[in-house]
């Protein structure tokens, strides 16, 4: 498996994000392209300062990827073909989310020769009023996983305007019935208008907030939401208050689906390939 290592020039990468609101995120010097096997990259999880774990939409494999080069360092098969959307790292393995709401724990094990593999340990079915799930993140400070649906909730217009983040207790492996965070899309549009220096005050900014990925920033104790439909990253506090937001240039990251936060607070965003290779961007929080 040959990894693409060509970097996109810094002048191009600088177009990726427009910092808006109370803080700015400055992009790293460049982007890297991911190998063809990750063309449909869908979920990321932080392993350490240099590597992330990735899953993609079709094959049941965890890919260990170097964030500086995009090269695949290792592969860990866990299942057959499926619509794999999210991955979370826990101390003894991974939790992996399928788009239909099946959440499965895989524990690491070593064979007689010391090679690491994954074995299925537990399964949770997300019995929630949604049909499509994509967001998954570990929240170690609270001993839980955070889960987000991509589709709108079932119900009337008011219900469909709500977005909720749910949790699974890692000790009991049970879905908690009350959401951790709740957002009203209309209220978020108002917050966006307040933060956006470029906003037309007479019109609300466009926002659908179809969550394609979530992540927890343990450095700042914040929750990040990625919406590929809006080409937007939202940074919120633990009460769901919007702290800042950032727009992506679709010419560079056409379909941002993967999100992770490194131990030093840098943010990793992965885009599926859309008319080109999948790409990985590491950005510095400033």
Short mmCIF file of C-alpha atoms in Angstrom, two decimals:
data_model
loop_
_atom_site.label_atom_id
_atom_site.label_comp_id
_atom_site.label_asym_id
_atom_site.label_seq_id
_atom_site.Cartn_x
_atom_site.Cartn_y
_atom_site.Cartn_z
CA UNK A 1 0.00 0.00 0.00
CA UNK A 2 1.64 3.23 -1.14
CA UNK A 3 0.71 6.43 0.65
CA UNK A 4 0.53 9.73 -1.23
CA UNK A 5 2.86 12.24 0.38
CA UNK A 6 2.58 15.25 -1.90
CA UNK A 7 1.90 18.40 0.10
CA UNK A 8 -0.39 21.14 -1.10
CA UNK A 9 1.45 24.47 -0.94
CA UNK A 10 0.97 26.66 2.11
CA UNK A 11 -0.52 29.47 0.05
CA UNK A 12 -3.35 27.11 -0.96
CA UNK A 13 -3.81 25.75 2.55
CA UNK A 14 -4.17 29.28 3.86
CA UNK A 15 -7.47 29.51 1.96
CA UNK A 16 -8.98 26.61 3.83
CA UNK A 17 -10.34 28.33 6.92
CA UNK A 18 -11.76 31.75 7.53
CA UNK A 19 -11.46 32.44 11.24
CA UNK A 20 -14.61 34.01 12.62
CA UNK A 21 -15.74 35.12 16.03
CA UNK A 22 -13.84 35.43 19.26
CA UNK A 23 -10.80 33.40 18.24
CA UNK A 24 -8.96 32.35 15.13
CA UNK A 25 -7.57 29.00 14.06
CA UNK A 26 -4.50 29.32 11.86
CA UNK A 27 -3.88 26.49 9.39
CA UNK A 28 -0.72 24.42 9.49
CA UNK A 29 1.81 24.99 6.67
CA UNK A 30 0.14 22.48 4.36
CA UNK A 31 -2.23 19.64 3.65
CA UNK A 32 -1.44 16.02 2.94
CA UNK A 33 -3.24 13.63 0.65
CA UNK A 34 -4.44 10.30 1.99
CA UNK A 35 -3.95 7.01 0.14
CA UNK A 36 -6.65 5.77 -2.21
CA UNK A 37 -7.89 3.20 0.32
CA UNK A 38 -9.04 6.15 2.48
CA UNK A 39 -10.85 7.94 -0.34
CA UNK A 40 -14.06 7.56 1.71
CA UNK A 41 -12.51 8.40 5.09
CA UNK A 42 -15.35 8.88 7.55
CA UNK A 43 -14.12 8.90 11.15
CA UNK A 44 -11.00 9.80 13.13
CA UNK A 45 -9.73 9.15 16.65
CA UNK A 46 -6.58 10.45 18.30
CA UNK A 47 -3.91 7.92 19.25
CA UNK A 48 -1.03 10.23 20.20
CA UNK A 49 0.62 13.47 19.09
CA UNK A 50 1.67 11.96 15.76
CA UNK A 51 -0.94 9.39 14.78
CA UNK A 52 -4.68 8.99 14.40
CA UNK A 53 -6.94 6.02 13.80
CA UNK A 54 -9.27 6.22 10.79
CA UNK A 55 -12.21 4.27 9.47
CA UNK A 56 -13.78 4.53 6.04
CA UNK A 57 -17.26 3.94 4.68
CA UNK A 58 -16.88 0.42 3.33
CA UNK A 59 -14.18 -1.85 4.77
CA UNK A 60 -14.07 -2.93 8.42
CA UNK A 61 -10.47 -1.87 9.03
CA UNK A 62 -8.87 0.58 11.45
CA UNK A 63 -6.12 2.49 9.65
CA UNK A 64 -3.34 3.99 11.77
CA UNK A 65 -2.24 7.15 9.97
CA UNK A 66 0.71 9.52 10.39
CA UNK A 67 -0.77 13.02 10.66
CA UNK A 68 2.34 14.68 9.21
CA UNK A 69 2.53 12.62 6.02
CA UNK A 70 -0.83 10.90 5.59
CA UNK A 71 0.96 7.55 5.36
CA UNK A 72 -0.74 4.43 6.73
CA UNK A 73 1.48 2.95 9.45
CA UNK A 74 -0.67 -0.04 10.35
CA UNK A 75 -4.02 -1.69 9.68
CA UNK A 76 -6.27 -3.53 12.14
CA UNK A 77 -9.18 -5.46 10.57
CA UNK A 78 -12.26 -5.68 12.80
CA UNK A 79 -15.20 -6.68 10.57
CA UNK A 80 -16.34 -7.16 6.99
CA UNK A 81 -17.92 -4.60 4.73
CA UNK A 82 -20.28 -2.08 6.27
CA UNK A 83 -21.12 1.60 6.44
CA UNK A 84 -18.61 2.50 9.17
CA UNK A 85 -18.88 6.15 10.17
CA UNK A 86 -17.25 6.85 13.54
CA UNK A 87 -14.42 5.66 15.74
CA UNK A 88 -13.46 6.45 19.35
CA UNK A 89 -10.30 5.41 21.16
CA UNK A 90 -10.59 4.00 24.69
CA UNK A 91 -7.76 2.63 26.86
CA UNK A 92 -8.16 -1.02 25.84
CA UNK A 93 -9.34 -0.62 22.26
CA UNK A 94 -11.94 1.14 20.14
CA UNK A 95 -15.63 1.78 19.77
CA UNK A 96 -16.84 1.89 16.17
CA UNK A 97 -20.12 3.34 14.92
CA UNK A 98 -22.12 2.02 11.99
CA UNK A 99 -24.46 4.41 10.19
CA UNK A 100 -27.58 2.53 11.32
CA UNK A 101 -26.78 3.18 14.99
CA UNK A 102 -24.98 -0.03 15.90
CA UNK A 103 -22.09 0.80 18.22
CA UNK A 104 -19.53 -1.94 18.82
CA UNK A 105 -16.58 -2.23 21.18
CA UNK A 106 -13.41 -3.92 19.91
CA UNK A 107 -10.63 -4.74 22.36
CA UNK A 108 -6.99 -5.05 21.47
CA UNK A 109 -5.35 -8.43 21.90
CA UNK A 110 -1.93 -9.82 21.07
CA UNK A 111 -1.27 -13.16 19.46
CA UNK A 112 1.59 -15.53 20.31
CA UNK A 113 3.93 -13.50 18.10
CA UNK A 114 3.00 -10.20 19.73
CA UNK A 115 0.93 -8.88 16.84
CA UNK A 116 -2.01 -6.66 17.81
CA UNK A 117 -5.51 -7.57 16.65
CA UNK A 118 -9.07 -6.59 17.52
CA UNK A 119 -11.84 -8.75 18.95
CA UNK A 120 -15.47 -7.87 19.48
CA UNK A 121 -16.38 -7.26 23.13
CA UNK A 122 -19.73 -5.46 23.37
CA UNK A 123 -22.55 -4.04 21.29
CA UNK A 124 -24.96 -1.15 21.87
CA UNK A 125 -27.90 -0.34 19.60
CA UNK A 126 -28.78 3.36 19.62
CA UNK A 127 -32.55 3.34 20.04
CA UNK A 128 -33.07 6.98 19.07
CA UNK A 129 -35.44 8.81 16.68
CA UNK A 130 -32.88 8.90 13.87
CA UNK A 131 -31.93 6.82 10.85
CA UNK A 132 -28.35 7.93 10.16
CA UNK A 133 -25.52 8.28 12.67
CA UNK A 134 -22.05 9.65 11.93
CA UNK A 135 -20.63 11.41 15.00
CA UNK A 136 -18.70 9.53 17.69
CA UNK A 137 -16.14 10.74 20.23
CA UNK A 138 -14.65 9.60 23.51
CA UNK A 139 -15.23 11.92 26.46
CA UNK A 140 -12.72 10.53 28.98
CA UNK A 141 -13.29 13.15 31.68
CA UNK A 142 -16.87 11.90 32.04
CA UNK A 143 -16.33 8.19 31.31
CA UNK A 144 -18.58 8.16 28.26
CA UNK A 145 -18.92 8.24 24.51
CA UNK A 146 -20.66 11.10 22.73
CA UNK A 147 -22.86 10.24 19.75
CA UNK A 148 -24.49 12.48 17.14
CA UNK A 149 -26.95 11.75 14.35
CA UNK A 150 -26.53 13.29 10.92
CA UNK A 151 -30.19 13.33 9.95
CA UNK A 152 -32.83 15.60 11.42
CA UNK A 153 -35.00 14.19 14.23
CA UNK A 154 -38.35 12.73 13.34
CA UNK A 155 -41.37 14.84 14.20
CA UNK A 156 -42.87 18.25 13.49
CA UNK A 157 -41.01 21.33 12.26
CA UNK A 158 -39.96 22.37 15.76
CA UNK A 159 -38.63 18.90 16.55
CA UNK A 160 -36.71 18.76 13.27
CA UNK A 161 -35.02 22.03 14.18
CA UNK A 162 -33.38 20.45 17.24
CA UNK A 163 -29.95 18.82 17.36
CA UNK A 164 -28.92 16.63 20.27
CA UNK A 165 -25.72 14.98 21.43
CA UNK A 166 -26.28 11.69 23.23
CA UNK A 167 -24.00 9.64 25.46
CA UNK A 168 -23.16 6.03 26.24
CA UNK A 169 -21.81 5.22 29.70
CA UNK A 170 -18.55 3.31 29.34
CA UNK A 171 -18.96 1.56 32.70
CA UNK A 172 -22.44 0.18 32.05
CA UNK A 173 -22.36 0.30 28.23
CA UNK A 174 -25.83 1.82 28.35
CA UNK A 175 -27.31 4.63 26.30
CA UNK A 176 -28.38 7.50 28.53
CA UNK A 177 -31.90 8.62 27.70
CA UNK A 178 -31.31 12.32 28.34
CA UNK A 179 -29.13 14.19 25.82
CA UNK A 180 -25.85 15.72 26.94
CA UNK A 181 -26.27 18.80 24.75
CA UNK A 182 -29.20 20.29 22.85
CA UNK A 183 -29.09 22.89 20.10
CA UNK A 184 -31.80 24.86 18.37
CA UNK A 185 -30.70 25.58 14.80
CA UNK A 186 -32.49 28.94 14.64
CA UNK A 187 -30.82 30.07 17.87
CA UNK A 188 -27.45 28.93 16.52
CA UNK A 189 -28.01 31.01 13.40
CA UNK A 190 -28.48 34.05 15.64
CA UNK A 191 -25.25 33.23 17.49
CA UNK A 192 -23.44 32.83 14.18
CA UNK A 193 -24.65 36.24 13.03
CA UNK A 194 -23.29 37.78 16.23
CA UNK A 195 -19.87 36.16 15.83
CA UNK A 196 -19.46 36.52 12.07
CA UNK A 197 -17.74 39.77 11.15
CA UNK A 198 -18.84 39.27 7.53
CA UNK A 199 -22.47 38.57 8.31
CA UNK A 200 -25.29 40.63 6.82
CA UNK A 201 -27.08 41.73 9.99
CA UNK A 202 -30.39 41.77 8.14
CA UNK A 203 -30.18 38.06 7.31
CA UNK A 204 -29.41 34.99 9.36
CA UNK A 205 -26.45 32.93 8.15
CA UNK A 206 -27.32 29.69 6.41
CA UNK A 207 -26.98 26.66 8.69
CA UNK A 208 -28.37 23.15 8.46
CA UNK A 209 -26.11 21.53 11.07
CA UNK A 210 -26.21 17.95 9.82
CA UNK A 211 -23.48 16.64 12.09
CA UNK A 212 -20.91 14.53 10.24
CA UNK A 213 -18.49 14.24 13.19
CA UNK A 214 -17.89 15.39 16.75
CA UNK A 215 -14.78 15.63 18.92
CA UNK A 216 -13.87 16.62 22.46
CA UNK A 217 -11.09 19.13 23.04
CA UNK A 218 -9.72 18.01 26.41
CA UNK A 219 -7.31 20.97 26.50
CA UNK A 220 -10.07 23.59 26.36
CA UNK A 221 -12.88 21.36 27.66
CA UNK A 222 -15.01 22.07 24.60
CA UNK A 223 -17.06 20.07 22.12
CA UNK A 224 -16.47 20.45 18.37
CA UNK A 225 -19.15 19.76 15.75
CA UNK A 226 -18.35 19.25 12.08
CA UNK A 227 -21.07 19.78 9.46
CA UNK A 228 -20.00 18.75 5.97
CA UNK A 229 -23.29 20.05 4.57
CA UNK A 230 -22.35 23.55 5.76
CA UNK A 231 -18.56 23.18 5.28
CA UNK A 232 -18.34 24.41 8.85
CA UNK A 233 -16.70 23.60 12.18
CA UNK A 234 -18.44 24.78 15.37
CA UNK A 235 -16.69 25.03 18.73
CA UNK A 236 -19.01 24.99 21.76
CA UNK A 237 -18.61 25.01 25.52
CA UNK A 238 -20.01 22.25 27.71
CA UNK A 239 -23.33 24.07 27.99
CA UNK A 240 -23.75 24.20 24.21
CA UNK A 241 -22.91 27.89 23.86
CA UNK A 242 -21.19 28.67 20.57
CA UNK A 243 -17.64 29.91 21.13
CA UNK A 244 -16.45 30.22 17.54
CA UNK A 245 -16.97 28.81 14.07
CA UNK A 246 -14.89 28.31 10.96
CA UNK A 247 -15.80 27.85 7.32
CA UNK A 248 -13.92 25.57 4.93
CA UNK A 249 -13.10 26.23 1.29
CA UNK A 250 -14.72 23.40 -0.66
CA UNK A 251 -11.98 23.60 -3.29
CA UNK A 252 -9.55 22.30 -0.68
CA UNK A 253 -11.72 20.25 1.72
CA UNK A 254 -14.82 19.45 -0.36
CA UNK A 255 -16.44 17.00 2.06
CA UNK A 256 -15.07 17.25 5.63
CA UNK A 257 -16.17 14.08 7.41
CA UNK A 258 -13.47 13.25 9.98
CA UNK A 259 -12.47 15.21 13.08
CA UNK A 260 -10.07 14.70 15.97
CA UNK A 261 -8.18 16.82 18.50
CA UNK A 262 -4.53 16.04 19.25
CA UNK A 263 -3.17 16.13 22.83
CA UNK A 264 -1.72 19.62 22.32
CA UNK A 265 -5.02 21.05 21.07
CA UNK A 266 -4.33 20.91 17.34
CA UNK A 267 -7.37 19.95 15.30
CA UNK A 268 -7.27 17.30 12.56
CA UNK A 269 -9.88 17.42 9.78
CA UNK A 270 -10.22 14.80 7.04
CA UNK A 271 -12.14 15.26 3.81
CA UNK A 272 -13.41 12.49 1.59
CA UNK A 273 -12.21 12.57 -1.97
CA UNK A 274 -14.67 14.40 -4.23
CA UNK A 275 -13.22 14.76 -7.69
CA UNK A 276 -9.77 14.17 -6.22
CA UNK A 277 -7.91 12.46 -3.37
CA UNK A 278 -9.00 12.45 0.25
CA UNK A 279 -7.10 15.00 2.30
CA UNK A 280 -5.97 15.54 5.86
CA UNK A 281 -5.40 18.93 7.47
CA UNK A 282 -3.83 19.64 10.85
CA UNK A 283 -4.58 23.13 12.15
CA UNK A 284 -3.19 24.97 15.15
CA UNK A 285 -5.57 26.48 17.70
CA UNK A 286 -4.51 30.02 18.53
#
